[in-house]
Amino acid sequence: MSKYVTAAVRALNAYTPGEQPKAADLNKLNTNENPYPPSAAVAEVLRSFDSSLLRLYPDPLCNAVRERIAAMHQCTVEQVFVGNGSDEILALCTRAFVEDDGSIGYFTPSYSLYPVLTDIRKARRNPVPLNTGFSWNMPADYRASLFFITNPNAPTSLLFDHNTVGNFCHDFDGVVVIDEAYVDFATTNCMDLALRSGNANTLVMRTLSKSFSLAGLRFGYVIGPVPLISALYKIKDSYNLDMLAQKIALAALNDVDHMHNNVAKIKATRANLTTELRNRGWEVLDSQSNFVFAKPPQGMAAADIFTALRQRHIFVRYFPGPDTADYLRITIGTDQQITALLAALPT
């Protein structure tokens, strides 16, 4: 690598996104995308958009879509920040809330971008291993400048207890970001923690990538106390969300019924897949997400099944490592996709 690249970047182990293969006969169950299309209102925005408007800069504050989000969550516009995907928001948090000698915490296993963002910020990693069974674990004397909680967690699919999360946020002397990328597939959420009276340190983040079927758009938002939200606006890119993204996001958020209908179908398929895998001897965690985290029966190796499925153009996700190597993460697709997956699994 060039000598002009910083030492930190030269040493960085970059984030590895899920594979995006191009085969025509693909059964893609590896990146937690929604198998159903977004609202018809999204297609209408694209059909009717006046391309001559692209000569103009977009609204730098994204006011129209922020007003819609504020109305949805019964908060003020000043409590809402929108970003170019949730990942932009995560990166901004590392810059806004962590001093040069600070540290960033997160559970392991969890979203593998967190340690990468920590290294980019040149902060100290302060991970917390989850308990056996991937349940909550937090040392009594734990300290960090910023802590990321994915809830429901990925890749485990499990939902942390609301009161446990709330007590941690209340007692923690730092900023907590609760990443609720998968929360629309869960039974409860933590948005009230961002909006509760006296909250000074808790942010709750959402995305349109999963439940709203807009992974290709890159739109996320976060809600929390005005001083923290204002800090993010101070350091964001000047026009971080383009004009089309703002219009499409607003159209999708104005049709939450469509999202809920898609979520209901995914949850039904998730239940059927869980039952079928368990009947075959697999250990399947109680998913609250749009994927399952499943361990094959004794005598079958997850890595071998991953490879065999891939050879048949069925893509699931495999995470090597001491905590995750025995499991496969399987995105919930259509019923037809899941039927094909089950037919291809060894018995």
Short mmCIF file of C-alpha atoms in Angstrom, two decimals:
data_model
loop_
_atom_site.label_atom_id
_atom_site.label_comp_id
_atom_site.label_asym_id
_atom_site.label_seq_id
_atom_site.Cartn_x
_atom_site.Cartn_y
_atom_site.Cartn_z
CA MET A 1 0.00 0.00 0.00
CA SER A 2 1.17 3.54 -0.74
CA LYS A 3 3.36 5.29 1.81
CA TYR A 4 0.97 8.25 1.56
CA VAL A 5 -1.82 6.26 3.19
CA THR A 6 -1.96 6.73 6.95
CA ALA A 7 -0.59 4.03 9.20
CA ALA A 8 -4.03 3.51 10.72
CA VAL A 9 -5.61 2.81 7.33
CA ARG A 10 -2.74 0.55 6.28
CA ALA A 11 -3.30 -1.55 9.40
CA LEU A 12 -7.10 -1.53 9.13
CA ASN A 13 -9.04 -4.75 8.64
CA ALA A 14 -11.89 -3.40 6.55
CA TYR A 15 -15.53 -4.37 6.95
CA THR A 16 -16.60 -7.24 4.70
CA PRO A 17 -20.15 -6.78 3.36
CA GLY A 18 -22.32 -9.75 2.52
CA GLU A 19 -21.63 -11.20 -0.89
CA GLN A 20 -23.62 -9.73 -3.79
CA PRO A 21 -23.38 -12.44 -6.47
CA LYS A 22 -24.76 -11.92 -9.98
CA ALA A 23 -25.90 -15.42 -10.98
CA ALA A 24 -29.25 -15.47 -12.77
CA ASP A 25 -30.69 -18.44 -10.83
CA LEU A 26 -29.69 -17.06 -7.46
CA ASN A 27 -31.45 -17.85 -4.18
CA LYS A 28 -30.08 -14.97 -2.12
CA LEU A 29 -30.57 -15.42 1.63
CA ASN A 30 -27.33 -13.90 2.91
CA THR A 31 -27.71 -10.15 3.49
CA ASN A 32 -31.06 -9.74 5.29
CA GLU A 33 -32.72 -7.95 2.41
CA ASN A 34 -36.50 -7.89 2.19
CA PRO A 35 -37.78 -10.34 -0.45
CA TYR A 36 -40.81 -8.15 -1.22
CA PRO A 37 -40.83 -4.84 -3.13
CA PRO A 38 -41.29 -1.47 -1.44
CA SER A 39 -44.51 0.51 -1.49
CA ALA A 40 -46.03 1.37 -4.86
CA ALA A 41 -45.66 4.98 -3.73
CA VAL A 42 -41.90 4.57 -4.17
CA ALA A 43 -42.34 3.52 -7.80
CA GLU A 44 -44.62 6.51 -8.34
CA VAL A 45 -41.94 8.90 -7.04
CA LEU A 46 -39.45 7.44 -9.49
CA ARG A 47 -41.94 7.53 -12.37
CA SER A 48 -43.03 11.12 -11.83
CA PHE A 49 -39.76 12.70 -10.69
CA ASP A 50 -38.77 15.80 -12.66
CA SER A 51 -35.13 15.16 -13.52
CA SER A 52 -34.54 18.85 -14.23
CA LEU A 53 -34.65 19.38 -10.46
CA LEU A 54 -31.35 17.55 -10.15
CA ARG A 55 -29.57 20.76 -11.14
CA LEU A 56 -30.44 22.00 -7.63
CA TYR A 57 -28.98 20.96 -4.30
CA PRO A 58 -31.26 18.97 -1.99
CA ASP A 59 -32.58 20.26 1.31
CA PRO A 60 -29.51 19.99 3.58
CA LEU A 61 -31.69 19.47 6.66
CA CYS A 62 -34.15 17.03 5.05
CA ASN A 63 -37.01 18.85 6.74
CA ALA A 64 -39.96 17.16 5.03
CA VAL A 65 -38.90 13.63 5.88
CA ARG A 66 -37.78 14.65 9.38
CA GLU A 67 -41.24 16.12 9.99
CA ARG A 68 -42.79 12.80 8.98
CA ILE A 69 -40.47 10.85 11.29
CA ALA A 70 -41.16 13.25 14.15
CA ALA A 71 -44.91 12.78 13.67
CA MET A 72 -44.51 8.98 13.64
CA HIS A 73 -42.63 8.98 16.93
CA GLN A 74 -44.39 11.94 18.55
CA CYS A 75 -41.26 13.98 19.05
CA THR A 76 -39.90 17.27 17.75
CA VAL A 77 -38.09 17.68 14.45
CA GLU A 78 -35.05 18.84 16.42
CA GLN A 79 -34.82 15.35 17.94
CA VAL A 80 -34.44 13.68 14.52
CA PHE A 81 -31.28 13.22 12.45
CA VAL A 82 -31.36 11.48 9.07
CA GLY A 83 -28.37 9.90 7.41
CA ASN A 84 -27.11 8.19 4.29
CA GLY A 85 -27.89 4.79 5.74
CA SER A 86 -27.48 3.90 9.40
CA ASP A 87 -23.78 3.30 8.82
CA GLU A 88 -23.20 7.01 8.24
CA ILE A 89 -24.90 7.75 11.54
CA LEU A 90 -22.75 5.20 13.36
CA ALA A 91 -19.60 6.75 11.91
CA LEU A 92 -20.71 10.26 12.87
CA CYS A 93 -21.35 9.09 16.43
CA THR A 94 -17.75 7.91 16.73
CA ARG A 95 -16.60 11.39 15.70
CA ALA A 96 -19.09 13.38 17.78
CA PHE A 97 -19.03 11.51 21.09
CA VAL A 98 -15.55 9.99 21.47
CA GLU A 99 -12.48 11.98 22.51
CA ASP A 100 -9.08 11.10 21.08
CA ASP A 101 -8.26 9.06 24.20
CA GLY A 102 -11.75 7.52 24.38
CA SER A 103 -13.07 4.02 23.88
CA ILE A 104 -15.97 2.43 22.02
CA GLY A 105 -17.89 -0.58 23.28
CA TYR A 106 -20.13 -3.18 21.70
CA PHE A 107 -21.16 -6.75 22.30
CA THR A 108 -19.51 -9.73 20.65
CA PRO A 109 -20.79 -11.24 18.55
CA SER A 110 -22.64 -8.31 17.01
CA TYR A 111 -22.45 -6.05 13.97
CA SER A 112 -18.91 -6.45 12.66
CA LEU A 113 -18.74 -2.83 11.48
CA TYR A 114 -18.42 -1.58 15.08
CA PRO A 115 -14.76 -2.56 15.59
CA VAL A 116 -13.91 -1.22 12.12
CA LEU A 117 -15.42 2.17 12.95
CA THR A 118 -13.54 2.11 16.25
CA ASP A 119 -10.25 1.55 14.46
CA ILE A 120 -10.98 4.27 11.89
CA ARG A 121 -11.61 6.68 14.78
CA LYS A 122 -8.36 5.41 16.37
CA ALA A 123 -10.23 4.84 19.62
CA ARG A 124 -9.73 1.93 21.99
CA ARG A 125 -11.87 -1.15 21.44
CA ASN A 126 -13.78 -2.18 24.55
CA PRO A 127 -15.92 -5.17 23.53
CA VAL A 128 -18.17 -7.12 25.90
CA PRO A 129 -18.59 -10.86 25.19
CA LEU A 130 -22.18 -12.03 25.48
CA ASN A 131 -23.04 -14.81 27.89
CA THR A 132 -23.55 -18.42 26.84
CA GLY A 133 -26.57 -18.53 24.58
CA PHE A 134 -25.81 -14.97 23.43
CA SER A 135 -27.68 -13.39 26.35
CA TRP A 136 -26.97 -9.99 27.90
CA ASN A 137 -23.74 -9.55 29.82
CA MET A 138 -22.39 -6.33 31.29
CA PRO A 139 -19.60 -6.05 33.89
CA ALA A 140 -20.57 -3.91 36.87
CA ASP A 141 -17.57 -1.61 36.45
CA TYR A 142 -17.78 -1.26 32.67
CA ARG A 143 -16.69 2.06 31.14
CA ALA A 144 -16.60 3.42 27.57
CA SER A 145 -17.21 6.72 25.80
CA LEU A 146 -19.75 5.24 23.38
CA PHE A 147 -21.60 1.94 23.37
CA PHE A 148 -23.41 0.37 20.41
CA ILE A 149 -26.28 -2.06 21.05
CA THR A 150 -27.87 -3.84 18.10
CA ASN A 151 -31.34 -4.82 19.29
CA PRO A 152 -32.49 -7.28 18.06
CA ASN A 153 -28.89 -8.36 17.82
CA ALA A 154 -27.18 -9.55 14.67
CA PRO A 155 -26.14 -12.17 13.84
CA THR A 156 -27.83 -13.87 16.80
CA SER A 157 -31.38 -12.58 16.05
CA LEU A 158 -32.16 -12.25 19.77
CA LEU A 159 -33.92 -9.33 21.47
CA PHE A 160 -32.43 -7.95 24.67
CA ASP A 161 -34.85 -7.27 27.52
CA HIS A 162 -36.23 -3.73 27.43
CA ASN A 163 -35.78 -3.06 31.14
CA THR A 164 -32.23 -4.38 31.10
CA VAL A 165 -31.33 -2.08 28.22
CA GLY A 166 -33.10 0.84 29.86
CA ASN A 167 -31.30 0.38 33.17
CA PHE A 168 -27.96 0.19 31.39
CA CYS A 169 -28.66 3.41 29.47
CA HIS A 170 -29.72 5.19 32.65
CA ASP A 171 -26.56 4.20 34.55
CA PHE A 172 -24.01 4.43 31.73
CA ASP A 173 -21.69 7.45 31.75
CA GLY A 174 -21.40 7.81 27.99
CA VAL A 175 -23.54 7.80 24.86
CA VAL A 176 -25.56 4.69 24.02
CA VAL A 177 -26.71 4.07 20.44
CA ILE A 178 -29.43 1.43 20.19
CA ASP A 179 -29.38 0.17 16.61
CA GLU A 180 -32.90 -1.06 15.85
CA ALA A 181 -32.36 -2.09 12.24
CA TYR A 182 -34.51 -5.20 12.73
CA VAL A 183 -37.00 -3.96 15.29
CA ASP A 184 -40.06 -4.03 13.03
CA PHE A 185 -39.76 -7.84 13.10
CA ALA A 186 -39.67 -7.90 16.92
CA THR A 187 -42.28 -7.84 19.66
CA THR A 188 -41.08 -4.64 21.33
CA ASN A 189 -38.69 -1.73 20.85
CA CYS A 190 -36.67 0.81 22.83
CA MET A 191 -37.75 4.06 21.18
CA ASP A 192 -39.26 5.22 24.47
CA LEU A 193 -35.75 5.28 25.95
CA ALA A 194 -34.73 7.98 23.47
CA LEU A 195 -37.82 10.03 24.28
CA ARG A 196 -38.12 9.58 28.04
CA SER A 197 -37.92 12.62 30.27
CA GLY A 198 -34.41 13.43 31.41
CA ASN A 199 -32.66 11.35 28.77
CA ALA A 200 -29.28 12.89 28.02
CA ASN A 201 -27.28 10.02 26.55
CA THR A 202 -29.46 7.56 24.61
CA LEU A 203 -30.02 7.52 20.84
CA VAL A 204 -32.28 5.05 19.02
CA MET A 205 -31.56 4.38 15.36
CA ARG A 206 -33.75 2.94 12.60
CA THR A 207 -33.26 2.12 8.92
CA LEU A 208 -35.46 1.70 5.85
CA SER A 209 -33.24 -1.10 4.53
CA LYS A 210 -35.00 -4.07 6.11
CA SER A 211 -38.71 -3.72 6.84
CA PHE A 212 -39.30 -0.98 4.24
CA SER A 213 -37.52 -2.93 1.45
CA LEU A 214 -35.15 -0.06 0.65
CA ALA A 215 -31.66 -1.46 1.21
CA GLY A 216 -30.60 0.00 -2.13
CA LEU A 217 -31.64 3.51 -1.11
CA ARG A 218 -29.38 4.05 1.95
CA PHE A 219 -31.57 5.88 4.43
CA GLY A 220 -31.41 5.77 8.21
CA TYR A 221 -32.48 8.00 11.05
CA VAL A 222 -31.78 8.43 14.73
CA ILE A 223 -33.83 10.02 17.51
CA GLY A 224 -32.62 11.37 20.82
CA PRO A 225 -31.84 14.41 22.96
CA VAL A 226 -31.46 17.67 21.06
CA PRO A 227 -27.84 18.33 22.18
CA LEU A 228 -26.71 14.98 20.74
CA ILE A 229 -28.72 15.39 17.54
CA SER A 230 -27.36 18.92 17.11
CA ALA A 231 -23.82 17.58 17.42
CA LEU A 232 -24.42 15.19 14.53
CA TYR A 233 -25.68 18.05 12.36
CA LYS A 234 -22.55 20.06 13.12
CA ILE A 235 -20.28 17.41 11.60
CA LYS A 236 -22.36 15.81 8.84
CA ASP A 237 -21.58 16.28 5.15
CA SER A 238 -23.15 19.43 3.74
CA TYR A 239 -25.75 17.56 1.64
CA ASN A 240 -25.65 14.04 3.03
CA LEU A 241 -28.98 12.87 1.54
CA ASP A 242 -29.76 13.41 -2.11
CA MET A 243 -33.07 14.76 -3.38
CA LEU A 244 -34.41 11.43 -4.64
CA ALA A 245 -33.54 9.63 -1.41
CA GLN A 246 -35.48 12.20 0.59
CA LYS A 247 -38.55 11.93 -1.65
CA ILE A 248 -38.49 8.13 -1.75
CA ALA A 249 -38.04 7.84 2.01
CA LEU A 250 -40.96 10.18 2.59
CA ALA A 251 -43.18 8.17 0.25
CA ALA A 252 -42.27 4.91 2.00
CA LEU A 253 -42.82 6.36 5.47
CA ASN A 254 -46.24 7.59 4.37
CA ASP A 255 -47.25 3.99 3.59
CA VAL A 256 -46.43 2.08 6.76
CA ASP A 257 -49.35 -0.31 6.11
CA HIS A 258 -47.43 -1.73 3.15
CA MET A 259 -44.41 -2.27 5.38
CA HIS A 260 -46.49 -3.99 8.06
CA ASN A 261 -48.03 -6.33 5.48
CA ASN A 262 -44.59 -7.38 4.26
CA VAL A 263 -43.36 -7.83 7.82
CA ALA A 264 -46.33 -10.09 8.61
CA LYS A 265 -45.48 -12.34 5.65
CA ILE A 266 -41.82 -12.52 6.68
CA LYS A 267 -42.71 -13.38 10.28
CA ALA A 268 -45.01 -16.17 9.11
CA THR A 269 -42.28 -17.62 6.90
CA ARG A 270 -39.80 -17.26 9.76
CA ALA A 271 -42.05 -19.32 12.02
CA ASN A 272 -42.43 -22.04 9.39
CA LEU A 273 -38.69 -22.20 8.71
CA THR A 274 -37.92 -22.35 12.43
CA THR A 275 -40.35 -25.23 12.93
CA GLU A 276 -39.04 -27.18 9.95
CA LEU A 277 -35.39 -26.79 10.94
CA ARG A 278 -36.10 -27.80 14.54
CA ASN A 279 -37.99 -30.84 13.32
CA ARG A 280 -34.82 -31.80 11.46
CA GLY A 281 -32.70 -31.50 14.59
CA TRP A 282 -31.32 -28.01 14.09
CA GLU A 283 -30.92 -25.62 17.02
CA VAL A 284 -32.65 -22.38 16.02
CA LEU A 285 -32.55 -19.33 18.27
CA ASP A 286 -35.83 -17.51 18.94
CA SER A 287 -35.53 -14.95 16.20
CA GLN A 288 -36.92 -11.44 16.51
CA SER A 289 -35.42 -10.43 13.18
CA ASN A 290 -35.83 -11.09 9.46
CA PHE A 291 -33.35 -13.97 9.67
CA VAL A 292 -32.67 -17.02 11.78
CA PHE A 293 -29.41 -18.06 13.43
CA ALA A 294 -29.32 -21.82 13.25
CA LYS A 295 -26.94 -24.60 14.28
CA PRO A 296 -26.99 -27.84 12.26
CA PRO A 297 -27.47 -31.20 13.98
CA GLN A 298 -24.49 -32.98 15.48
CA GLY A 299 -22.28 -34.44 12.79
CA MET A 300 -22.98 -31.64 10.31
CA ALA A 301 -20.63 -28.68 10.00
CA ALA A 302 -22.07 -25.24 9.29
CA ALA A 303 -19.09 -24.35 7.09
CA ASP A 304 -19.60 -27.43 4.93
CA ILE A 305 -23.31 -26.74 4.51
CA PHE A 306 -22.55 -23.12 3.61
CA THR A 307 -20.15 -24.27 0.88
CA ALA A 308 -22.51 -26.93 -0.46
CA LEU A 309 -25.40 -24.46 -0.67
CA ARG A 310 -23.21 -21.89 -2.38
CA GLN A 311 -22.30 -24.40 -5.07
CA ARG A 312 -26.03 -24.67 -5.78
CA HIS A 313 -26.38 -20.87 -5.94
CA ILE A 314 -28.13 -20.71 -2.56
CA PHE A 315 -26.39 -18.03 -0.53
CA VAL A 316 -26.61 -17.85 3.25
CA ARG A 317 -24.15 -16.20 5.66
CA TYR A 318 -21.40 -17.95 7.57
CA PHE A 319 -19.32 -16.19 10.24
CA PRO A 320 -16.09 -17.96 11.19
CA GLY A 321 -15.03 -17.44 14.78
CA PRO A 322 -15.18 -19.10 18.19
CA ASP A 323 -18.74 -17.94 18.96
CA THR A 324 -20.39 -18.18 15.55
CA ALA A 325 -18.64 -20.89 13.52
CA ASP A 326 -21.23 -23.54 14.40
CA TYR A 327 -24.13 -21.48 13.02
CA LEU A 328 -25.57 -20.24 9.75
CA ARG A 329 -27.47 -16.98 9.41
CA ILE A 330 -30.36 -17.44 7.00
CA THR A 331 -32.35 -14.47 5.71
CA ILE A 332 -36.10 -15.01 5.53
CA GLY A 333 -37.02 -15.00 1.86
CA THR A 334 -40.27 -15.82 0.14
CA ASP A 335 -41.96 -19.14 0.86
CA GLN A 336 -40.65 -20.39 -2.48
CA GLN A 337 -37.08 -19.43 -1.62
CA ILE A 338 -37.28 -21.15 1.76
CA THR A 339 -38.79 -24.29 0.22
CA ALA A 340 -35.84 -24.45 -2.18
CA LEU A 341 -33.41 -23.95 0.69
CA LEU A 342 -34.96 -26.74 2.75
CA ALA A 343 -34.88 -29.09 -0.22
CA ALA A 344 -31.15 -28.45 -0.63
CA LEU A 345 -30.18 -28.97 3.02
CA PRO A 346 -28.59 -32.29 4.01
CA THR A 347 -30.73 -34.61 6.11
#
